[in-house]
């Protein structure tokens, strides 16, 4: 079956899901999964053959004729949407049930159907006006999903911040598409690389899509939105909604001419995002907020790949740019898979304990072995450890940077520090997830909630297993997925597209297979030994204390204290302490917090100044007619003065 009928089937299934969402959750799930499978099949067909799908119609929509199109680049993103949309829908039926959330669960299913439909329409739209309509649809749907628990002040605040940031970005995108339509005389989208006058529009696209992608320092909405939403919503926001901004940047840097310096700016923003994203993550005590900051980090890695490939195309050195581009594109998929897996794992922990502060958990691996194992797998993947998928994409970006440095071209002085900072990012990500796994799953339970935790049900476990298997499959068989990456790259820009797979990719796959096989043998041998000899438990070495307690364990703050201190200049950690005083001291304590630096030290003071200025201007409105006449006279006099001065030679 060709891509057209499959996409039509997907659209009909999503419409059925929308109709069934309120009263029939099982039908909603069946229709959502059917739509996801059909969209995945259509995308895979385009990626496998390289033959795009084009459907111009005569159907008017908003004053423009509907035109849908899917090439390999949009299919690359649509396939990820299909996987995460289906996995999230399945997970939500076990995690966010009608019994526990009788109002927000049915409402959430409606918004989920609109969210996935809106994102799919963005990816297929070949008209700028329809692109904006679909963009707004999924933005509004995201807002209502983020505020599912609107009785909580934090959720409402996060929703409003998301809405404000999103609409600031939408204003830029409206200016971008309107300027594009004014310059070309049409809202139709397509390659316009031969019109250099359109190059300045790139900066509007960078801001508009950069806000949605969560690029530092435009990420101010991201941590609170991802932390406040239900976990299946956080998963699709991080795994897919951020990628819509990335898609916009890939799409229009491929279709439009590039202005001078654009690649350098994107590469620099990506590098800074990667390093500072993981630094902020280390300072977090809330498990979901920590994962949200890792999205900033991984979006940075993706944009490092895009930025350096733009530099390579601009300077006519596509050889190393192809590797960076392939690494960035593959990381789109990899981040979608392991970040959704991690949010599902965090959701299972919160569902079992009602707790999201890591230092109030501990010892969960005994009660939640499936969740602990799958979360550890996702943690290894996001830290870029072999034999998993994160290692492959980061390795490709490294190869591109090393080749750029070896070429001794104009990118040499940027590639070397970028490679060093990418290595630092990987090391800090590993430290961060050692902290999460150690504090949450190892040691002893710190609270009754952790002590009485239970394993997630199969509806929640099955999507985690599928995503974990996908992370392993890309890591073990990277050459199998290379043709899809190569075809998506060709539809980005033919002059920057990779051809044959890089030679190290096959070796890397074989090496990962060996590492995977050895890991399975080691785990199997350990399990057989434990089964034969039993598991002997002994008292914890207590350094001379007679009665160690769970409170003596490392906390999330103490574990990362030294590393966050290295970045204290930008993280600005805040500490509140009640010191020990007297011979018989009362209770003491120490609390630390890492603020949202950009939001609290830049955006909020600027917003406060604007509000004060607006308040001062409001005093001019007091209802006295004579004063209003005076304002008019002063205004006319000012205009007359300007006209007089302007008339002088």
XYZ file of C-alpha atoms in Angstrom:
649
model
C 0.000 0.000 0.000
C 1.371 3.455 -0.886
C 1.828 6.255 1.631
C -1.359 8.136 0.632
C -3.941 5.503 1.669
C -1.965 4.780 4.843
C -2.010 8.437 5.843
C -5.723 8.634 5.010
C -6.326 5.609 7.267
C -4.291 7.310 9.981
C -6.360 10.483 9.706
C -9.658 8.565 9.871
C -8.425 6.622 12.919
C -7.404 9.802 14.728
C -10.821 11.317 13.982
C -12.441 8.200 15.470
C -10.158 8.523 18.496
C -11.265 12.129 18.946
C -14.941 11.133 18.850
C -14.467 8.238 21.300
C -12.101 10.053 23.677
C -14.653 11.272 26.210
C -16.706 8.164 26.922
C -14.893 5.130 25.483
C -11.225 4.970 26.531
C -10.605 1.504 25.072
C -11.986 2.499 21.662
C -9.933 5.687 21.892
C -6.817 3.601 22.554
C -7.563 1.176 19.700
C -8.178 4.034 17.257
C -5.056 5.913 18.411
C -2.878 2.819 18.024
C -4.372 2.113 14.586
C -3.682 5.680 13.479
C -0.131 5.518 14.840
C 0.604 2.223 13.089
C -0.773 3.512 9.779
C 1.264 6.735 10.024
C 4.357 4.728 10.941
C 3.843 2.414 7.969
C 3.399 5.370 5.585
C 6.531 7.072 6.940
C 8.614 3.905 6.736
C 7.522 3.426 3.125
C 8.738 6.911 2.179
C 11.985 6.447 4.124
C 12.578 3.003 2.594
C 11.993 4.025 -1.017
C 12.893 7.715 -0.980
C 9.763 8.391 -3.066
C 7.865 11.277 -1.488
C 4.105 11.711 -1.328
C 2.389 14.816 -2.707
C -1.353 15.529 -2.483
C -2.464 18.899 -3.940
C -6.221 19.351 -3.576
C -8.877 21.868 -4.525
C -10.277 21.917 -0.977
C -10.180 25.477 0.455
C -9.075 25.914 4.066
C -8.742 29.392 5.585
C -8.695 31.001 2.140
C -5.885 28.774 0.833
C -6.042 25.481 -1.044
C -5.131 22.437 1.066
C -1.849 20.909 -0.030
C -0.200 18.030 1.856
C 3.246 16.642 1.163
C 5.640 14.184 2.801
C 9.284 13.839 1.869
C 11.924 11.832 3.709
C 12.671 14.621 6.209
C 9.058 15.011 7.297
C 8.632 11.206 7.273
C 11.637 10.939 9.604
C 9.835 13.110 12.187
C 6.368 11.666 11.521
C 7.593 8.127 12.253
C 8.854 9.301 15.664
C 5.506 11.013 16.341
C 3.687 7.769 15.502
C 5.828 5.726 17.912
C 5.605 8.176 20.818
C 1.931 8.983 20.232
C 0.986 5.303 20.395
C 3.270 4.513 23.353
C 2.031 7.503 25.349
C -1.628 6.639 24.720
C -1.096 3.079 25.963
C 0.839 4.272 29.026
C -1.824 6.857 29.922
C -4.568 4.243 30.364
C -2.616 2.675 33.223
C -1.107 5.875 34.607
C -3.880 8.468 34.397
C -7.046 6.434 34.908
C -10.667 7.583 34.883
C -11.061 6.161 38.389
C -8.305 8.343 39.868
C -8.852 11.376 37.602
C -12.520 11.336 36.553
C -12.478 14.844 35.025
C -8.995 15.342 33.648
C -8.547 11.840 32.158
C -11.369 12.083 29.542
C -10.469 15.692 28.816
C -6.814 14.685 28.435
C -7.689 12.039 25.823
C -9.469 14.675 23.712
C -6.481 17.015 23.875
C -4.091 14.127 23.183
C -5.906 13.351 19.935
C -5.806 17.034 18.930
C -2.133 17.334 19.912
C -0.975 14.392 17.800
C -3.210 15.428 14.885
C -1.876 18.995 15.028
C 1.756 17.881 15.025
C 1.096 15.463 12.169
C -0.555 18.229 10.156
C 2.443 20.526 10.729
C 4.759 17.844 9.346
C 2.590 17.277 6.263
C 1.576 20.847 5.495
C 2.967 22.386 2.284
C 1.288 25.755 2.875
C 2.572 28.392 5.294
C -0.889 29.484 6.479
C -1.948 25.901 7.195
C 1.394 25.290 8.885
C 0.567 28.150 11.294
C -2.972 26.869 11.941
C -1.689 23.390 12.789
C 1.127 24.904 14.868
C -1.404 26.836 16.935
C -3.609 23.741 17.326
C -0.875 21.657 18.893
C 0.319 24.628 20.994
C -3.146 25.109 22.516
C -3.582 21.352 23.012
C -0.255 21.233 24.850
C -1.409 24.017 27.167
C -4.530 22.125 28.227
C -2.506 18.937 28.742
C 0.105 20.762 30.857
C -2.680 22.168 33.041
C -4.439 18.821 33.487
C -4.181 19.366 37.254
C -5.385 22.950 37.060
C -6.345 22.911 40.737
C -2.608 23.167 41.469
C -1.140 26.675 41.391
C 2.155 25.363 39.987
C 0.418 23.732 37.020
C -1.527 26.916 36.198
C 1.627 29.049 36.419
C 3.545 26.620 34.223
C 0.701 26.640 31.686
C 0.555 30.426 31.483
C 4.333 30.705 31.126
C 4.238 28.109 28.335
C 1.392 29.944 26.609
C 3.127 33.322 26.817
C 6.458 31.984 25.505
C 4.746 29.975 22.766
C 2.804 32.957 21.495
C 5.868 35.186 21.495
C 7.387 32.534 19.253
C 4.218 32.291 17.145
C 4.321 36.059 16.512
C 7.813 35.632 15.066
C 6.687 32.670 12.971
C 3.698 34.640 11.681
C 6.091 37.424 10.651
C 8.365 34.794 9.073
C 5.653 33.103 6.979
C 3.944 36.408 6.096
C 7.267 37.885 4.920
C 7.946 34.724 2.953
C 4.522 34.902 1.310
C 4.928 38.631 0.553
C 8.321 38.035 -1.065
C 7.250 35.035 -3.165
C 3.612 35.956 -3.798
C 2.341 32.643 -2.429
C 1.859 30.766 0.850
C 3.090 27.566 -0.817
C 6.234 26.156 0.791
C 9.209 24.655 -0.986
C 12.913 25.098 -1.772
C 13.864 28.761 -2.371
C 17.634 28.524 -2.081
C 18.158 30.592 -5.253
C 16.630 33.754 -3.710
C 19.366 35.336 -1.515
C 17.057 38.217 -0.516
C 15.183 35.742 1.735
C 18.262 34.925 3.840
C 17.547 37.467 6.663
C 14.269 35.641 7.410
C 16.393 32.924 8.996
C 16.723 34.996 12.198
C 12.929 35.137 12.656
C 12.756 31.368 12.170
C 15.596 30.803 14.637
C 13.768 32.683 17.414
C 10.325 31.230 16.663
C 11.405 27.617 16.326
C 14.154 28.000 18.967
C 11.615 28.874 21.675
C 9.541 25.786 20.845
C 12.677 23.613 20.758
C 13.725 24.784 24.241
C 17.060 26.158 23.089
C 19.041 27.946 25.828
C 18.327 30.796 26.801
C 14.859 30.558 25.179
C 13.972 27.518 27.302
C 12.342 29.435 30.196
C 8.964 27.701 29.784
C 10.340 24.162 29.502
C 11.359 23.010 33.028
C 8.136 24.015 34.772
C 5.875 22.814 31.922
C 7.477 19.377 31.709
C 7.589 19.024 35.486
C 3.934 20.047 35.991
C 2.343 17.908 33.274
C 1.320 14.252 33.769
C 4.247 11.983 32.893
C 2.865 10.679 29.583
C 2.345 14.319 28.534
C 5.891 15.209 29.644
C 7.114 12.307 27.508
C 5.491 13.500 24.289
C 6.318 17.149 25.010
C 9.981 16.301 25.461
C 10.149 13.490 22.928
C 8.153 15.109 20.134
C 6.809 18.639 20.760
C 10.339 20.009 21.176
C 11.242 18.257 17.920
C 8.659 20.348 16.094
C 10.918 23.343 16.711
C 13.882 21.258 15.566
C 11.918 20.203 12.472
C 11.218 23.842 11.640
C 14.913 24.693 11.881
C 15.950 21.712 9.732
C 13.157 22.352 7.231
C 13.783 26.020 6.593
C 17.586 25.980 6.813
C 17.295 23.398 4.044
C 14.798 25.322 1.919
C 16.054 28.905 2.319
C 19.418 30.544 1.616
C 21.633 30.798 4.700
C 22.778 34.240 5.876
C 26.398 34.816 6.827
C 27.170 33.531 10.289
C 23.972 31.490 10.688
C 25.808 28.179 11.102
C 28.214 29.649 13.667
C 25.312 31.017 15.720
C 23.382 27.718 15.662
C 26.508 25.726 16.540
C 27.364 28.088 19.414
C 23.808 28.038 20.791
C 23.753 24.244 20.538
C 27.058 23.874 22.370
C 26.038 26.259 25.164
C 22.629 24.554 25.484
C 24.232 21.134 25.766
C 26.654 22.100 28.514
C 24.414 24.403 30.564
C 21.400 22.106 30.205
C 23.203 19.266 31.944
C 24.693 21.664 34.537
C 21.213 22.882 35.486
C 19.979 19.273 35.565
C 22.633 18.362 38.124
C 21.308 21.018 40.489
C 17.724 19.707 40.499
C 16.106 17.676 43.289
C 12.801 17.058 41.452
C 13.177 14.043 39.155
C 10.923 15.440 36.389
C 12.518 18.881 36.457
C 15.903 17.164 36.154
C 14.722 15.263 33.079
C 13.326 18.487 31.618
C 16.742 20.155 31.798
C 18.267 17.148 30.057
C 15.982 17.990 27.127
C 17.747 21.361 26.876
C 21.035 19.445 26.821
C 19.985 17.022 24.078
C 18.386 19.691 21.906
C 21.790 21.369 22.131
C 23.507 18.233 20.814
C 21.015 18.042 17.927
C 21.636 21.679 17.014
C 25.403 21.223 17.247
C 25.012 18.706 14.418
C 22.823 21.100 12.419
C 25.027 24.137 13.056
C 28.255 22.475 11.982
C 26.607 20.991 8.896
C 25.421 24.533 7.979
C 28.997 25.786 8.395
C 30.248 22.962 6.186
C 27.708 23.719 3.444
C 28.450 27.460 3.568
C 32.209 26.853 3.202
C 31.884 24.098 0.613
C 33.262 21.331 2.845
C 30.370 18.862 2.998
C 32.516 15.821 3.871
C 32.655 16.383 7.630
C 29.375 18.300 7.690
C 27.573 15.151 6.533
C 28.680 13.278 9.640
C 27.597 16.083 11.966
C 24.250 16.316 10.163
C 23.665 12.543 10.377
C 24.565 12.564 14.083
C 22.168 15.425 14.791
C 19.324 13.824 12.840
C 19.788 10.418 14.446
C 19.855 12.099 17.858
C 16.353 13.438 17.119
C 15.097 9.864 17.182
C 17.375 8.731 19.982
C 16.394 11.549 22.309
C 12.713 10.947 21.573
C 13.057 7.289 22.537
C 15.186 7.420 25.677
C 13.683 10.609 27.068
C 10.145 9.208 26.750
C 11.364 6.018 28.426
C 12.833 8.050 31.296
C 9.668 10.133 31.752
C 7.592 6.936 31.775
C 9.963 5.522 34.408
C 9.701 8.695 36.501
C 5.907 8.527 36.117
C 5.883 4.957 37.418
C 7.863 6.083 40.467
C 5.485 8.984 41.116
C 2.467 6.729 40.534
C 3.792 4.214 43.083
C 4.958 6.636 45.759
C 3.235 9.971 45.129
C 6.684 11.510 45.544
C 8.926 13.290 43.014
C 11.636 14.712 45.297
C 14.536 12.305 44.853
C 15.887 12.699 48.382
C 12.585 11.363 49.763
C 12.846 8.112 47.815
C 15.453 5.319 47.813
C 15.602 1.536 47.648
C 12.900 1.281 44.964
C 14.674 -1.408 42.918
C 13.409 -4.069 45.326
C 9.746 -3.138 44.854
C 10.034 -1.940 41.232
C 12.661 -4.091 39.470
C 11.155 -3.614 35.972
C 10.955 0.144 36.334
C 14.434 0.329 37.873
C 15.978 -1.793 35.103
C 14.299 0.088 32.256
C 15.068 3.475 33.809
C 18.726 2.410 34.135
C 18.697 1.406 30.450
C 17.330 4.827 29.467
C 19.895 6.492 31.742
C 22.743 4.602 30.042
C 21.357 5.601 26.634
C 21.064 9.306 27.447
C 24.563 9.288 28.966
C 25.885 8.022 25.614
C 27.124 4.651 26.856
C 27.579 1.678 24.480
C 25.876 -0.427 23.278
C 22.838 1.880 23.199
C 21.542 4.439 20.708
C 22.791 7.628 22.356
C 26.354 6.425 21.865
C 25.873 6.092 18.088
C 24.509 9.571 17.399
C 26.975 11.334 19.696
C 29.797 9.350 18.088
C 28.733 10.605 14.638
C 28.729 14.214 15.885
C 32.193 13.619 17.387
C 33.407 12.203 14.049
C 32.164 15.312 12.244
C 33.918 17.600 14.742
C 37.170 15.611 14.596
C 37.134 15.668 10.777
C 36.423 19.429 10.833
C 39.445 19.918 13.089
C 41.599 17.644 10.898
C 40.607 19.560 7.753
C 42.274 22.701 9.206
C 39.530 24.770 7.617
C 37.604 27.752 8.968
C 35.745 25.537 11.455
C 38.919 24.332 13.202
C 38.766 26.841 16.072
C 35.097 26.097 16.676
C 35.219 22.306 16.307
C 37.950 21.743 18.906
C 36.236 23.531 21.830
C 32.873 22.107 20.741
C 34.279 18.561 20.908
C 35.725 19.257 24.371
C 32.423 20.676 25.604
C 30.492 17.748 24.117
C 32.787 15.367 25.999
C 32.213 17.352 29.208
C 28.462 17.187 28.565
C 28.600 13.393 28.288
C 30.618 13.068 31.494
C 28.264 15.364 33.435
C 25.209 13.515 32.067
C 26.698 10.252 33.320
C 27.302 11.796 36.765
C 23.741 13.145 36.814
C 22.138 9.781 36.074
C 24.403 7.969 38.524
C 22.916 10.403 41.036
C 19.328 9.708 39.973
C 19.656 5.919 39.902
C 21.651 5.835 43.140
C 19.354 8.144 45.110
C 16.020 6.848 43.791
C 16.535 3.119 43.284
C 19.479 2.089 45.512
C 20.126 2.362 49.217
C 17.332 2.200 51.781
C 13.856 3.774 51.544
C 13.843 7.195 53.177
C 10.066 7.519 53.626
C 7.014 5.311 54.123
C 5.940 6.118 50.555
C 9.176 4.609 49.206
C 8.919 1.681 51.619
C 5.415 0.703 50.399
C 5.986 1.313 46.665
C 4.635 -1.138 44.079
C 5.620 -2.085 40.534
C 3.859 -0.469 37.577
C 1.138 -2.436 35.787
C 1.588 -3.990 32.349
C -0.169 -1.134 30.564
C 2.630 1.104 31.818
C 5.402 -1.462 31.508
C 4.717 -2.466 27.885
C 5.502 0.985 26.356
C 8.668 1.197 28.464
C 9.767 -2.222 27.201
C 9.088 -1.221 23.580
C 11.053 2.033 23.891
C 13.922 0.237 25.664
C 14.031 -2.342 22.861
C 14.128 0.451 20.256
C 17.059 2.115 22.103
C 18.944 -1.192 22.030
C 18.064 -1.925 18.370
C 19.493 1.390 17.079
C 22.613 0.885 19.183
C 23.203 -2.699 18.039
C 22.267 -2.313 14.355
C 23.098 1.305 13.370
C 23.818 0.406 9.720
C 20.226 -0.835 9.336
C 18.900 2.650 10.200
C 21.471 4.545 8.104
C 19.427 4.654 4.839
C 16.592 6.475 6.630
C 19.024 9.061 8.033
C 20.703 9.456 4.630
C 17.391 10.009 2.794
C 16.224 12.557 5.378
C 19.559 14.346 4.923
C 19.128 14.436 1.146
C 15.778 16.166 1.577
C 17.418 18.673 3.948
C 19.909 19.917 1.346
C 21.191 17.794 -1.518
C 24.615 19.486 -1.268
C 25.066 18.425 2.380
C 23.673 14.922 2.224
C 25.686 11.856 3.235
C 26.029 8.960 0.800
C 27.480 5.648 1.884
C 27.573 4.841 5.606
C 30.780 6.004 7.313
C 33.234 3.137 7.696
C 33.308 3.203 11.537
C 29.532 2.654 11.710
C 29.744 -1.063 10.787
C 32.624 -1.590 13.210
C 30.695 0.236 15.899
C 27.674 -2.007 15.380
C 29.819 -5.135 15.695
C 31.489 -3.728 18.816
C 28.127 -2.896 20.371
C 26.871 -6.411 19.610
C 29.888 -7.832 21.472
C 29.346 -5.480 24.423
C 25.637 -6.346 24.486
C 26.306 -10.096 24.345
C 28.905 -9.859 27.132
C 26.510 -7.820 29.252
C 23.754 -10.412 28.835
C 26.170 -13.250 29.709
C 27.424 -11.353 32.783
C 23.893 -10.570 34.009
C 22.773 -14.162 33.343
C 25.796 -15.590 35.170
C 25.214 -13.315 38.148
C 21.541 -14.251 38.281
C 22.335 -17.997 38.155
C 24.914 -17.595 40.912
C 22.479 -15.708 43.131
C 19.787 -18.305 42.438
C 22.150 -21.169 43.336
C 23.708 -19.636 46.456
C 20.965 -17.313 47.592
C 21.316 -13.594 48.268
C 23.064 -12.949 51.574
C 22.320 -9.620 53.188
C 24.530 -8.106 55.868
C 24.641 -4.932 57.909
C 25.822 -1.808 56.147
C 29.288 -0.659 57.125
C 28.458 2.208 59.446
C 31.802 3.950 60.032
C 31.570 3.285 63.757
C 27.972 4.500 64.190
C 25.909 2.057 66.197
C 22.601 2.683 64.468
C 22.829 3.957 60.863
C 19.546 5.196 59.441
C 18.282 5.954 55.936
C 18.678 9.681 56.652
C 22.471 9.232 56.724
C 22.536 8.371 53.006
C 23.700 10.773 50.343
C 20.949 13.101 49.157
C 20.511 14.468 45.640
C 21.952 17.812 46.740
C 24.990 16.394 48.532
C 25.789 14.037 45.644
C 26.031 16.837 43.085
C 27.200 19.610 45.442
C 30.787 19.768 44.184
C 29.870 19.714 40.484
C 27.137 22.326 40.806
C 29.674 24.464 42.654
C 31.784 24.563 39.477
C 28.868 26.259 37.687
C 27.730 28.424 40.613
C 28.396 31.594 38.605
C 25.433 30.852 36.352
C 23.411 28.363 38.412
C 23.420 30.686 41.465
C 22.399 27.954 43.958
C 20.570 29.172 47.057
C 21.052 27.543 50.462
C 18.966 27.895 53.627
C 20.494 26.484 56.813
C 19.441 26.151 60.448
C 22.753 25.645 62.210
C 23.417 23.472 65.249
C 23.602 25.711 68.315
C 24.180 25.072 72.034
C 25.107 21.992 74.043
C 21.679 20.425 73.515
C 20.788 21.711 70.063
C 17.277 21.743 68.671
C 16.531 20.336 65.227
C 18.844 21.638 62.475
C 18.477 21.517 58.726
C 19.942 22.472 55.340
C 17.966 23.115 52.165
C 19.352 24.012 48.752
C 17.666 25.192 45.561
C 18.826 25.941 42.042
C 16.686 28.773 40.625
C 15.588 29.237 37.022
C 18.398 31.711 36.375
C 17.230 33.170 33.057
C 13.610 33.391 34.199
C 14.212 34.737 37.712
C 17.190 37.020 37.027
C 16.411 38.285 33.512
C 12.832 37.747 32.334
C 10.994 38.463 35.594
C 12.916 41.717 36.393
C 12.354 42.903 32.810
C 8.660 42.012 33.062
C 8.444 43.833 36.390
C 9.891 47.002 34.809
C 7.332 46.811 32.007
C 4.496 46.359 34.519
C 5.686 49.346 36.586
C 5.881 51.482 33.442
C 2.394 50.324 32.446
C 1.110 51.175 35.935
C 2.592 54.678 35.678
C 0.991 55.221 32.278
C -2.349 53.985 33.639
C -2.466 56.985 36.003
C -2.993 59.183 32.959
C -6.431 57.595 32.599
C -8.566 59.204 35.324
C -11.807 60.342 33.622
C -11.160 64.136 33.473
C -12.108 65.365 30.002
C -10.056 68.563 30.228
C -6.897 66.494 30.835
C -7.614 64.297 27.799
C -8.015 67.458 25.653
C -4.661 68.646 26.997
C -3.064 65.297 25.975
C -4.478 65.764 22.452
C -3.130 69.296 22.203
C 0.295 68.194 23.422
C 0.278 65.343 20.911
C -0.656 67.622 18.021
C 2.024 70.112 19.097
C 4.636 67.331 19.205
C 3.644 66.174 15.721
C 3.803 69.733 14.416
C 7.262 70.141 15.919
C 8.445 66.900 14.318
C 6.985 67.905 10.958
C 8.664 71.299 11.204
C 12.044 69.839 12.109
C 11.726 67.173 9.436
C 11.110 69.805 6.797
C 14.436 71.548 7.410
C 17.324 70.734 5.087
